[in-house]
Every structure is written in structure tokens, then in C-alpha cells.
Amino acid sequence: MGKAYAILTDYHRDFILRQPVIFVATAPLAADGRINLSPKGLSGTTAFLPPPDVLPLPAPLHPPPFGTIATFAYMDVGGSGVETPAHTRENGRITVLAAELSSPDAAPKLVRLYGRGHAMEPGDESWDAVVRCFDPKAVGRYSAASGPSQKLRGIVLVHVTCIRDSCGYGVPRVKVVGDREIFVDKYYNDGVPASAVWERREKSYGNGRSLDGLPGLRRFESSRDKVGPSEGEGRGFATEVGRLLLAAAFGGVLAVAVMMMWS
């Protein structure tokens, strides 16, 4: 039976970090917007960050949102889409799922992290401090550290506000063979300069906009239409508050009208 947790236990921390793949879900605010679900699963690319007093988080999320019980992070190694960064910039909503897939001895289990997401990009405050939280082998393999050879597309932070686990009896056992080397071969080998990697992301993969036209990576926006992280992430909250205020005002007007009719 499922159970919710108000703290990050050592069991849940170890469970999530040892899984060969996790799934990340986000969505735009628009009712007809496309919901996105992405698998993430390269060795050494997930981590939990130290407490804020040990590692200050980048603006505009320092201190973390109220109710944060842990901060999970994963390397955004790259891809043809930019849905997760775009959605988290607009409204911050994010859910991470880890499932016991490959261990024949472990009991089936699903663990979900609910929280607020923040997509970091190279050059952001505390970038290198966050990078050091990951496996050093992955940091080197995916050229995460700042410098002229930096290639890692980003890091997604999840400020966890709720942890929930449940059984995983509906999930099959899967044999994990190993990481796919396509990212290393295509982007992260020494023969491909960092400038070529970023140019390909901008011109071939359209990492500047989501499928629904939301701003994606900040580095690919012109100064004319650039939306900063604090503005983009705050816009979703402001929109929700505006809708609630509008609904309350409409309800008040309707109540007054009804009272006048019956008076």
C-alpha cells in the first residue's frame, strides 16, 4: 500500500540513485498543452544535493521553496527536445518516478518525488558547486565543468515537497545491459568541439522553444524576447493566482446579484 513521507529517508535516497533509469514528467499550464514524459538513465548523472546551508542554491530559488524536504538533481545531457526546461521555467511543476526494474532479489517498488523544478544552465550561479555533487566520472564524461570545453546542456533541480512510494508488481523485470554510448560518440568525445555541439543544439534540434512554443534554453533566446528564469518560473504562479482572484470576484458578483433578485 502506498505511503507518503515528509522526509527523505536513506532507503529512498539509495533506492533512487541506484536505479538505471528514472522518468521525469512535466506539463505546461495551457489546457491543450502537451504533457511530457522523459526517461533519464546514464550512470552517475543523478544526485541529491547537500542542505542549503552547505550548498547555497542558484537564484532565484535560494532559499528553496517553502516545504522543500530535499533537492534532487540530474544532468540534462541533451536531446532533440527541450520540454522539461521549458515547462519548469513556466510553472515549476515536476514529478520524478523511480522503479525497481533490474534487481531479481529486491522487492518491487515505485518511488515518486513531487516538487518544483528549476532548469540550470552553464554559467548560472553555483553551477560548478552543483556539478561537484555528481559522480566525478560522469562529470568528466559529459564535460560538465565550466570552461571552453563545457558541453553539458544543463542540470535540472527538483525541490522535493512530497515523497510517495508504492508496490511495483505491475512493472516487469528488465535486464540492464549498460549505458548507450551514442551521446559520448556524437557529442562528448574530444574530436567534437564544444562550439559545434551548441550550434547543433540551436540550429538542428531547436532547443530554444518547446513543442508548444514556450521558451527553452535561455542561451538561444534573443535579447528581444528573452525571459529570465525568475520571470518565467514566477509567471506560472502569477497566472494561477490571477485565475483564482478572477473566480473569486465573479463568485462575489454572482452572489450579490442573486441576493438582489430575492430581496
PDB file of C-alpha atoms in Angstrom:
ATOM      1  CA  MET A   1       0.000   0.000   0.000  1.00  0.00           C
ATOM      2  CA  GLY A   2       1.272   3.459  -0.877  1.00  0.00           C
ATOM      3  CA  LYS A   3       2.661   5.751   1.793  1.00  0.00           C
ATOM      4  CA  ALA A   4       3.685   9.413   1.799  1.00  0.00           C
ATOM      5  CA  TYR A   5       6.820  10.691   3.556  1.00  0.00           C
ATOM      6  CA  ALA A   6       7.660  14.142   4.907  1.00  0.00           C
ATOM      7  CA  ILE A   7      11.412  13.422   4.981  1.00  0.00           C
ATOM      8  CA  LEU A   8      13.951  11.840   2.656  1.00  0.00           C
ATOM      9  CA  THR A   9      14.970   8.527   4.197  1.00  0.00           C
ATOM     10  CA  ASP A  10      18.297   6.836   3.493  1.00  0.00           C
ATOM     11  CA  TYR A  11      16.341   3.982   1.936  1.00  0.00           C
ATOM     12  CA  HIS A  12      14.621   6.240  -0.598  1.00  0.00           C
ATOM     13  CA  ARG A  13      17.825   8.117  -1.368  1.00  0.00           C
ATOM     14  CA  ASP A  14      19.745   4.908  -2.090  1.00  0.00           C
ATOM     15  CA  PHE A  15      16.797   3.405  -3.977  1.00  0.00           C
ATOM     16  CA  ILE A  16      16.526   6.328  -6.390  1.00  0.00           C
ATOM     17  CA  LEU A  17      20.259   6.728  -7.008  1.00  0.00           C
ATOM     18  CA  ARG A  18      20.821   3.052  -7.809  1.00  0.00           C
ATOM     19  CA  GLN A  19      18.090   2.808 -10.453  1.00  0.00           C
ATOM     20  CA  PRO A  20      19.380   2.549 -14.042  1.00  0.00           C
ATOM     21  CA  VAL A  21      16.565   4.778 -15.331  1.00  0.00           C
ATOM     22  CA  ILE A  22      14.185   7.357 -13.906  1.00  0.00           C
ATOM     23  CA  PHE A  23      11.194   9.064 -15.530  1.00  0.00           C
ATOM     24  CA  VAL A  24      10.516  12.803 -15.416  1.00  0.00           C
ATOM     25  CA  ALA A  25       7.052  14.281 -16.062  1.00  0.00           C
ATOM     26  CA  THR A  26       6.179  17.947 -16.654  1.00  0.00           C
ATOM     27  CA  ALA A  27       3.394  19.884 -18.367  1.00  0.00           C
ATOM     28  CA  PRO A  28       2.600  23.432 -19.471  1.00  0.00           C
ATOM     29  CA  LEU A  29      -0.236  25.409 -17.890  1.00  0.00           C
ATOM     30  CA  ALA A  30      -2.298  25.544 -21.097  1.00  0.00           C
ATOM     31  CA  ALA A  31      -5.248  23.131 -21.070  1.00  0.00           C
ATOM     32  CA  ASP A  32      -4.323  21.890 -24.543  1.00  0.00           C
ATOM     33  CA  GLY A  33      -0.581  21.833 -23.889  1.00  0.00           C
ATOM     34  CA  ARG A  34       1.430  18.680 -24.448  1.00  0.00           C
ATOM     35  CA  ILE A  35       2.327  16.694 -21.328  1.00  0.00           C
ATOM     36  CA  ASN A  36       5.916  15.473 -21.442  1.00  0.00           C
ATOM     37  CA  LEU A  37       7.450  12.290 -20.030  1.00  0.00           C
ATOM     38  CA  SER A  38      11.206  11.741 -20.387  1.00  0.00           C
ATOM     39  CA  PRO A  39      13.410   8.787 -19.399  1.00  0.00           C
ATOM     40  CA  LYS A  40      16.791   9.613 -17.871  1.00  0.00           C
ATOM     41  CA  GLY A  41      19.312   6.874 -17.254  1.00  0.00           C
ATOM     42  CA  LEU A  42      23.028   7.410 -17.739  1.00  0.00           C
ATOM     43  CA  SER A  43      25.355   6.228 -14.974  1.00  0.00           C
ATOM     44  CA  GLY A  44      26.396   8.844 -12.444  1.00  0.00           C
ATOM     45  CA  THR A  45      24.033  11.559 -13.692  1.00  0.00           C
ATOM     46  CA  THR A  46      21.705  11.697 -10.664  1.00  0.00           C
ATOM     47  CA  ALA A  47      22.411  13.098  -7.200  1.00  0.00           C
ATOM     48  CA  PHE A  48      20.888  14.603  -4.087  1.00  0.00           C
ATOM     49  CA  LEU A  49      22.270  17.999  -3.135  1.00  0.00           C
ATOM     50  CA  PRO A  50      23.545  18.866   0.367  1.00  0.00           C
ATOM     51  CA  PRO A  51      21.344  21.060   2.607  1.00  0.00           C
ATOM     52  CA  PRO A  52      21.107  24.767   1.612  1.00  0.00           C
ATOM     53  CA  ASP A  53      23.364  25.864   4.452  1.00  0.00           C
ATOM     54  CA  VAL A  54      26.108  23.679   2.957  1.00  0.00           C
ATOM     55  CA  LEU A  55      25.433  24.411  -0.722  1.00  0.00           C
ATOM     56  CA  PRO A  56      23.573  27.679  -1.486  1.00  0.00           C
ATOM     57  CA  LEU A  57      21.219  27.204  -4.421  1.00  0.00           C
ATOM     58  CA  PRO A  58      21.221  29.412  -7.525  1.00  0.00           C
ATOM     59  CA  ALA A  59      18.952  32.423  -7.835  1.00  0.00           C
ATOM     60  CA  PRO A  60      16.008  32.747  -7.959  1.00  0.00           C
ATOM     61  CA  LEU A  61      15.483  29.676  -5.771  1.00  0.00           C
ATOM     62  CA  HIS A  62      17.572  30.489  -2.721  1.00  0.00           C
ATOM     63  CA  PRO A  63      16.327  29.600  -0.219  1.00  0.00           C
ATOM     64  CA  PRO A  64      14.400  26.618  -1.676  1.00  0.00           C
ATOM     65  CA  PRO A  65      10.593  26.904  -1.923  1.00  0.00           C
ATOM     66  CA  PHE A  66       8.662  26.524   1.311  1.00  0.00           C
ATOM     67  CA  GLY A  67       8.078  22.883   2.173  1.00  0.00           C
ATOM     68  CA  THR A  68      11.187  21.536   0.420  1.00  0.00           C
ATOM     69  CA  ILE A  69      12.400  18.376   2.141  1.00  0.00           C
ATOM     70  CA  ALA A  70      15.276  17.525  -0.246  1.00  0.00           C
ATOM     71  CA  THR A  71      16.752  18.639  -3.564  1.00  0.00           C
ATOM     72  CA  PHE A  72      17.262  16.034  -6.262  1.00  0.00           C
ATOM     73  CA  ALA A  73      19.282  16.784  -9.385  1.00  0.00           C
ATOM     74  CA  TYR A  74      20.053  15.124 -12.703  1.00  0.00           C
ATOM     75  CA  MET A  75      22.309  16.035 -15.595  1.00  0.00           C
ATOM     76  CA  ASP A  76      20.412  17.147 -18.682  1.00  0.00           C
ATOM     77  CA  VAL A  77      22.856  15.504 -21.069  1.00  0.00           C
ATOM     78  CA  GLY A  78      20.942  16.633 -24.146  1.00  0.00           C
ATOM     79  CA  GLY A  79      18.400  15.644 -26.747  1.00  0.00           C
ATOM     80  CA  SER A  80      16.202  16.834 -29.562  1.00  0.00           C
ATOM     81  CA  GLY A  81      13.565  18.245 -27.209  1.00  0.00           C
ATOM     82  CA  VAL A  82      13.588  20.914 -24.536  1.00  0.00           C
ATOM     83  CA  GLU A  83      10.229  20.266 -22.858  1.00  0.00           C
ATOM     84  CA  THR A  84      11.407  19.839 -19.261  1.00  0.00           C
ATOM     85  CA  PRO A  85      13.409  23.109 -19.106  1.00  0.00           C
ATOM     86  CA  ALA A  86      10.571  24.972 -20.842  1.00  0.00           C
ATOM     87  CA  HIS A  87       7.843  23.641 -18.561  1.00  0.00           C
ATOM     88  CA  THR A  88       9.797  24.224 -15.355  1.00  0.00           C
ATOM     89  CA  ARG A  89      10.551  27.778 -16.461  1.00  0.00           C
ATOM     90  CA  GLU A  90       6.854  28.437 -16.959  1.00  0.00           C
ATOM     91  CA  ASN A  91       5.354  26.834 -13.857  1.00  0.00           C
ATOM     92  CA  GLY A  92       7.881  24.679 -11.977  1.00  0.00           C
ATOM     93  CA  ARG A  93       5.673  21.573 -11.631  1.00  0.00           C
ATOM     94  CA  ILE A  94       7.593  18.302 -11.912  1.00  0.00           C
ATOM     95  CA  THR A  95       7.354  14.651 -10.853  1.00  0.00           C
ATOM     96  CA  VAL A  96      10.145  12.056 -10.864  1.00  0.00           C
ATOM     97  CA  LEU A  97       9.446   8.305 -10.855  1.00  0.00           C
ATOM     98  CA  ALA A  98      11.993   5.630  -9.944  1.00  0.00           C
ATOM     99  CA  ALA A  99      11.066   1.962 -10.348  1.00  0.00           C
ATOM    100  CA  GLU A 100      12.812  -1.240  -9.311  1.00  0.00           C
ATOM    101  CA  LEU A 101      13.409  -2.787 -12.735  1.00  0.00           C
ATOM    102  CA  SER A 102      16.506  -4.919 -12.798  1.00  0.00           C
ATOM    103  CA  SER A 103      17.167  -6.468  -9.392  1.00  0.00           C
ATOM    104  CA  PRO A 104      15.837 -10.057  -9.210  1.00  0.00           C
ATOM    105  CA  ASP A 105      16.176 -10.101  -5.418  1.00  0.00           C
ATOM    106  CA  ALA A 106      14.725  -6.722  -4.419  1.00  0.00           C
ATOM    107  CA  ALA A 107      11.016  -6.354  -3.692  1.00  0.00           C
ATOM    108  CA  PRO A 108       9.142  -4.460  -6.419  1.00  0.00           C
ATOM    109  CA  LYS A 109       8.865  -0.806  -5.519  1.00  0.00           C
ATOM    110  CA  LEU A 110       7.936   2.556  -7.067  1.00  0.00           C
ATOM    111  CA  VAL A 111       9.065   5.870  -5.579  1.00  0.00           C
ATOM    112  CA  ARG A 112       7.780   9.246  -6.754  1.00  0.00           C
ATOM    113  CA  LEU A 113       9.248  12.662  -5.994  1.00  0.00           C
ATOM    114  CA  TYR A 114       6.801  15.564  -6.293  1.00  0.00           C
ATOM    115  CA  GLY A 115       8.121  19.100  -6.276  1.00  0.00           C
ATOM    116  CA  ARG A 116       9.175  22.274  -8.028  1.00  0.00           C
ATOM    117  CA  GLY A 117      11.689  22.126 -10.849  1.00  0.00           C
ATOM    118  CA  HIS A 118      14.410  24.549 -11.855  1.00  0.00           C
ATOM    119  CA  ALA A 119      16.486  24.126 -15.016  1.00  0.00           C
ATOM    120  CA  MET A 120      20.062  25.317 -14.536  1.00  0.00           C
ATOM    121  CA  GLU A 121      22.263  26.249 -17.476  1.00  0.00           C
ATOM    122  CA  PRO A 122      26.033  26.613 -17.763  1.00  0.00           C
ATOM    123  CA  GLY A 123      27.098  29.942 -16.311  1.00  0.00           C
ATOM    124  CA  ASP A 124      24.354  30.028 -13.690  1.00  0.00           C
ATOM    125  CA  GLU A 125      25.262  30.853 -10.121  1.00  0.00           C
ATOM    126  CA  SER A 126      26.540  27.795  -8.224  1.00  0.00           C
ATOM    127  CA  TRP A 127      26.829  25.740 -11.439  1.00  0.00           C
ATOM    128  CA  ASP A 128      30.211  24.265 -10.586  1.00  0.00           C
ATOM    129  CA  ALA A 129      29.204  23.680  -6.963  1.00  0.00           C
ATOM    130  CA  VAL A 130      26.220  21.634  -8.133  1.00  0.00           C
ATOM    131  CA  VAL A 131      28.356  19.811 -10.719  1.00  0.00           C
ATOM    132  CA  ARG A 132      30.648  18.603  -7.931  1.00  0.00           C
ATOM    133  CA  CYS A 133      27.702  16.744  -6.355  1.00  0.00           C
ATOM    134  CA  PHE A 134      27.741  14.211  -9.193  1.00  0.00           C
ATOM    135  CA  ASP A 135      29.979  11.218  -9.835  1.00  0.00           C
ATOM    136  CA  PRO A 136      33.358  12.600 -10.995  1.00  0.00           C
ATOM    137  CA  LYS A 137      33.446  10.065 -13.830  1.00  0.00           C
ATOM    138  CA  ALA A 138      30.151  11.385 -15.201  1.00  0.00           C
ATOM    139  CA  VAL A 139      31.338  14.977 -14.758  1.00  0.00           C
ATOM    140  CA  GLY A 140      34.344  14.242 -16.951  1.00  0.00           C
ATOM    141  CA  ARG A 141      32.494  12.083 -19.464  1.00  0.00           C
ATOM    142  CA  TYR A 142      29.826  14.704 -20.143  1.00  0.00           C
ATOM    143  CA  SER A 143      32.086  17.769 -19.947  1.00  0.00           C
ATOM    144  CA  ALA A 144      30.064  19.352 -17.163  1.00  0.00           C
ATOM    145  CA  ALA A 145      32.609  21.662 -15.534  1.00  0.00           C
ATOM    146  CA  SER A 146      32.843  25.282 -16.628  1.00  0.00           C
ATOM    147  CA  GLY A 147      35.440  26.141 -19.262  1.00  0.00           C
ATOM    148  CA  PRO A 148      35.976  26.300 -23.019  1.00  0.00           C
ATOM    149  CA  SER A 149      35.237  22.577 -23.427  1.00  0.00           C
ATOM    150  CA  GLN A 150      31.972  22.663 -21.436  1.00  0.00           C
ATOM    151  CA  LYS A 151      29.243  20.684 -23.277  1.00  0.00           C
ATOM    152  CA  LEU A 152      26.663  19.546 -20.724  1.00  0.00           C
ATOM    153  CA  ARG A 153      23.343  21.107 -21.716  1.00  0.00           C
ATOM    154  CA  GLY A 154      22.016  21.698 -18.222  1.00  0.00           C
ATOM    155  CA  ILE A 155      21.130  20.386 -14.784  1.00  0.00           C
ATOM    156  CA  VAL A 156      17.548  20.016 -13.591  1.00  0.00           C
ATOM    157  CA  LEU A 157      16.928  20.571  -9.892  1.00  0.00           C
ATOM    158  CA  VAL A 158      13.845  19.123  -8.204  1.00  0.00           C
ATOM    159  CA  HIS A 159      12.962  20.743  -4.903  1.00  0.00           C
ATOM    160  CA  VAL A 160      11.045  17.826  -3.421  1.00  0.00           C
ATOM    161  CA  THR A 161       7.935  18.657  -1.387  1.00  0.00           C
ATOM    162  CA  CYS A 162       6.441  15.148  -1.185  1.00  0.00           C
ATOM    163  CA  ILE A 163       7.790  11.596  -1.441  1.00  0.00           C
ATOM    164  CA  ARG A 164       5.456   8.691  -2.030  1.00  0.00           C
ATOM    165  CA  ASP A 165       6.181   5.015  -2.574  1.00  0.00           C
ATOM    166  CA  SER A 166       4.024   2.077  -3.625  1.00  0.00           C
ATOM    167  CA  CYS A 167       4.385  -1.504  -4.774  1.00  0.00           C
ATOM    168  CA  GLY A 168       5.670  -2.214  -8.268  1.00  0.00           C
ATOM    169  CA  TYR A 169       4.039  -5.547  -9.008  1.00  0.00           C
ATOM    170  CA  GLY A 170       2.736  -4.236 -12.330  1.00  0.00           C
ATOM    171  CA  VAL A 171       6.260  -3.453 -13.570  1.00  0.00           C
ATOM    172  CA  PRO A 172       8.203  -6.248 -15.316  1.00  0.00           C
ATOM    173  CA  ARG A 173      11.780  -7.194 -14.569  1.00  0.00           C
ATOM    174  CA  VAL A 174      14.177  -5.770 -17.104  1.00  0.00           C
ATOM    175  CA  LYS A 175      17.748  -6.831 -17.747  1.00  0.00           C
ATOM    176  CA  VAL A 176      20.057  -3.828 -17.933  1.00  0.00           C
ATOM    177  CA  VAL A 177      22.924  -4.287 -20.386  1.00  0.00           C
ATOM    178  CA  GLY A 178      24.568  -0.909 -19.907  1.00  0.00           C
ATOM    179  CA  ASP A 179      24.627   2.727 -20.987  1.00  0.00           C
ATOM    180  CA  ARG A 180      24.247   3.634 -24.635  1.00  0.00           C
ATOM    181  CA  GLU A 181      27.379   5.355 -25.859  1.00  0.00           C
ATOM    182  CA  ILE A 182      25.710   7.478 -28.547  1.00  0.00           C
ATOM    183  CA  PHE A 183      25.930  10.706 -26.555  1.00  0.00           C
ATOM    184  CA  VAL A 184      29.614  10.193 -25.909  1.00  0.00           C
ATOM    185  CA  ASP A 185      30.282   9.244 -29.528  1.00  0.00           C
ATOM    186  CA  LYS A 186      28.203  12.071 -31.012  1.00  0.00           C
ATOM    187  CA  TYR A 187      28.816  14.954 -28.634  1.00  0.00           C
ATOM    188  CA  TYR A 188      31.209  14.272 -25.815  1.00  0.00           C
ATOM    189  CA  ASN A 189      34.326  12.883 -27.461  1.00  0.00           C
ATOM    190  CA  ASP A 190      37.407  15.050 -27.725  1.00  0.00           C
ATOM    191  CA  GLY A 191      37.114  15.285 -31.505  1.00  0.00           C
ATOM    192  CA  VAL A 192      33.925  17.388 -31.347  1.00  0.00           C
ATOM    193  CA  PRO A 193      34.492  20.992 -30.202  1.00  0.00           C
ATOM    194  CA  ALA A 194      32.051  22.475 -27.704  1.00  0.00           C
ATOM    195  CA  SER A 195      31.070  25.240 -30.142  1.00  0.00           C
ATOM    196  CA  ALA A 196      29.892  22.642 -32.673  1.00  0.00           C
ATOM    197  CA  VAL A 197      27.792  20.876 -30.039  1.00  0.00           C
ATOM    198  CA  TRP A 198      25.983  24.066 -29.018  1.00  0.00           C
ATOM    199  CA  GLU A 199      25.491  25.129 -32.649  1.00  0.00           C
ATOM    200  CA  ARG A 200      23.872  21.778 -33.430  1.00  0.00           C
ATOM    201  CA  ARG A 201      21.537  22.119 -30.452  1.00  0.00           C
ATOM    202  CA  GLU A 202      20.418  25.550 -31.590  1.00  0.00           C
ATOM    203  CA  LYS A 203      20.083  25.041 -35.342  1.00  0.00           C
ATOM    204  CA  SER A 204      19.323  21.334 -35.764  1.00  0.00           C
ATOM    205  CA  TYR A 205      17.439  20.453 -32.584  1.00  0.00           C
ATOM    206  CA  GLY A 206      15.588  23.695 -31.885  1.00  0.00           C
ATOM    207  CA  ASN A 207      16.429  23.783 -28.199  1.00  0.00           C
ATOM    208  CA  GLY A 208      15.227  27.391 -27.963  1.00  0.00           C
ATOM    209  CA  ARG A 209      11.495  26.556 -27.895  1.00  0.00           C
ATOM    210  CA  SER A 210       9.226  23.757 -26.667  1.00  0.00           C
ATOM    211  CA  LEU A 211       6.636  21.994 -28.826  1.00  0.00           C
ATOM    212  CA  ASP A 212       4.039  24.475 -27.562  1.00  0.00           C
ATOM    213  CA  GLY A 213       6.274  27.475 -28.209  1.00  0.00           C
ATOM    214  CA  LEU A 214       7.430  28.094 -24.635  1.00  0.00           C
ATOM    215  CA  PRO A 215      10.963  29.481 -24.132  1.00  0.00           C
ATOM    216  CA  GLY A 216      13.518  26.680 -23.800  1.00  0.00           C
ATOM    217  CA  LEU A 217      17.227  27.228 -23.224  1.00  0.00           C
ATOM    218  CA  ARG A 218      17.937  30.822 -22.265  1.00  0.00           C
ATOM    219  CA  ARG A 219      21.201  30.967 -24.216  1.00  0.00           C
ATOM    220  CA  PHE A 220      19.307  30.579 -27.503  1.00  0.00           C
ATOM    221  CA  GLU A 221      16.923  33.472 -26.959  1.00  0.00           C
ATOM    222  CA  SER A 222      17.458  36.868 -28.495  1.00  0.00           C
ATOM    223  CA  SER A 223      17.590  39.878 -26.223  1.00  0.00           C
ATOM    224  CA  ARG A 224      14.243  40.971 -27.690  1.00  0.00           C
ATOM    225  CA  ASP A 225      12.215  38.021 -26.438  1.00  0.00           C
ATOM    226  CA  LYS A 226      14.378  36.746 -23.598  1.00  0.00           C
ATOM    227  CA  VAL A 227      12.582  35.620 -20.447  1.00  0.00           C
ATOM    228  CA  GLY A 228      14.759  35.258 -17.366  1.00  0.00           C
ATOM    229  CA  PRO A 229      14.468  32.278 -15.027  1.00  0.00           C
ATOM    230  CA  SER A 230      12.771  34.169 -12.229  1.00  0.00           C
ATOM    231  CA  GLU A 231      10.278  35.800 -14.580  1.00  0.00           C
ATOM    232  CA  GLY A 232       9.461  32.592 -16.398  1.00  0.00           C
ATOM    233  CA  GLU A 233       9.140  30.463 -13.288  1.00  0.00           C
ATOM    234  CA  GLY A 234       7.106  33.108 -11.486  1.00  0.00           C
ATOM    235  CA  ARG A 235       4.744  33.612 -14.414  1.00  0.00           C
ATOM    236  CA  GLY A 236       3.009  30.290 -13.868  1.00  0.00           C
ATOM    237  CA  PHE A 237       2.352  31.058 -10.209  1.00  0.00           C
ATOM    238  CA  ALA A 238       1.085  34.545 -11.071  1.00  0.00           C
ATOM    239  CA  THR A 239      -1.244  33.096 -13.692  1.00  0.00           C
ATOM    240  CA  GLU A 240      -2.721  30.643 -11.214  1.00  0.00           C
ATOM    241  CA  VAL A 241      -3.229  33.379  -8.613  1.00  0.00           C
ATOM    242  CA  GLY A 242      -4.857  35.608 -11.225  1.00  0.00           C
ATOM    243  CA  ARG A 243      -7.309  32.891 -12.158  1.00  0.00           C
ATOM    244  CA  LEU A 244      -8.248  32.322  -8.517  1.00  0.00           C
ATOM    245  CA  LEU A 245      -8.801  36.038  -7.928  1.00  0.00           C
ATOM    246  CA  LEU A 246     -10.920  36.296 -11.068  1.00  0.00           C
ATOM    247  CA  ALA A 247     -13.018  33.327  -9.993  1.00  0.00           C
ATOM    248  CA  ALA A 248     -13.494  34.808  -6.509  1.00  0.00           C
ATOM    249  CA  ALA A 249     -14.544  38.164  -7.940  1.00  0.00           C
ATOM    250  CA  PHE A 250     -17.013  36.523 -10.312  1.00  0.00           C
ATOM    251  CA  GLY A 251     -18.454  34.472  -7.460  1.00  0.00           C
ATOM    252  CA  GLY A 252     -18.926  37.583  -5.350  1.00  0.00           C
ATOM    253  CA  VAL A 253     -20.734  39.437  -8.140  1.00  0.00           C
ATOM    254  CA  LEU A 254     -22.967  36.436  -8.769  1.00  0.00           C
ATOM    255  CA  ALA A 255     -23.832  36.179  -5.052  1.00  0.00           C
ATOM    256  CA  VAL A 256     -24.785  39.853  -4.877  1.00  0.00           C
ATOM    257  CA  ALA A 257     -26.965  39.501  -7.985  1.00  0.00           C
ATOM    258  CA  VAL A 258     -28.808  36.536  -6.507  1.00  0.00           C
ATOM    259  CA  MET A 259     -29.408  38.389  -3.228  1.00  0.00           C
ATOM    260  CA  MET A 260     -30.820  41.380  -5.082  1.00  0.00           C
ATOM    261  CA  MET A 261     -33.166  39.153  -7.053  1.00  0.00           C
ATOM    262  CA  TRP A 262     -34.584  37.589  -3.887  1.00  0.00           C
ATOM    263  CA  SER A 263     -34.765  40.796  -1.848  1.00  0.00           C
TER     264      SER A 263
END
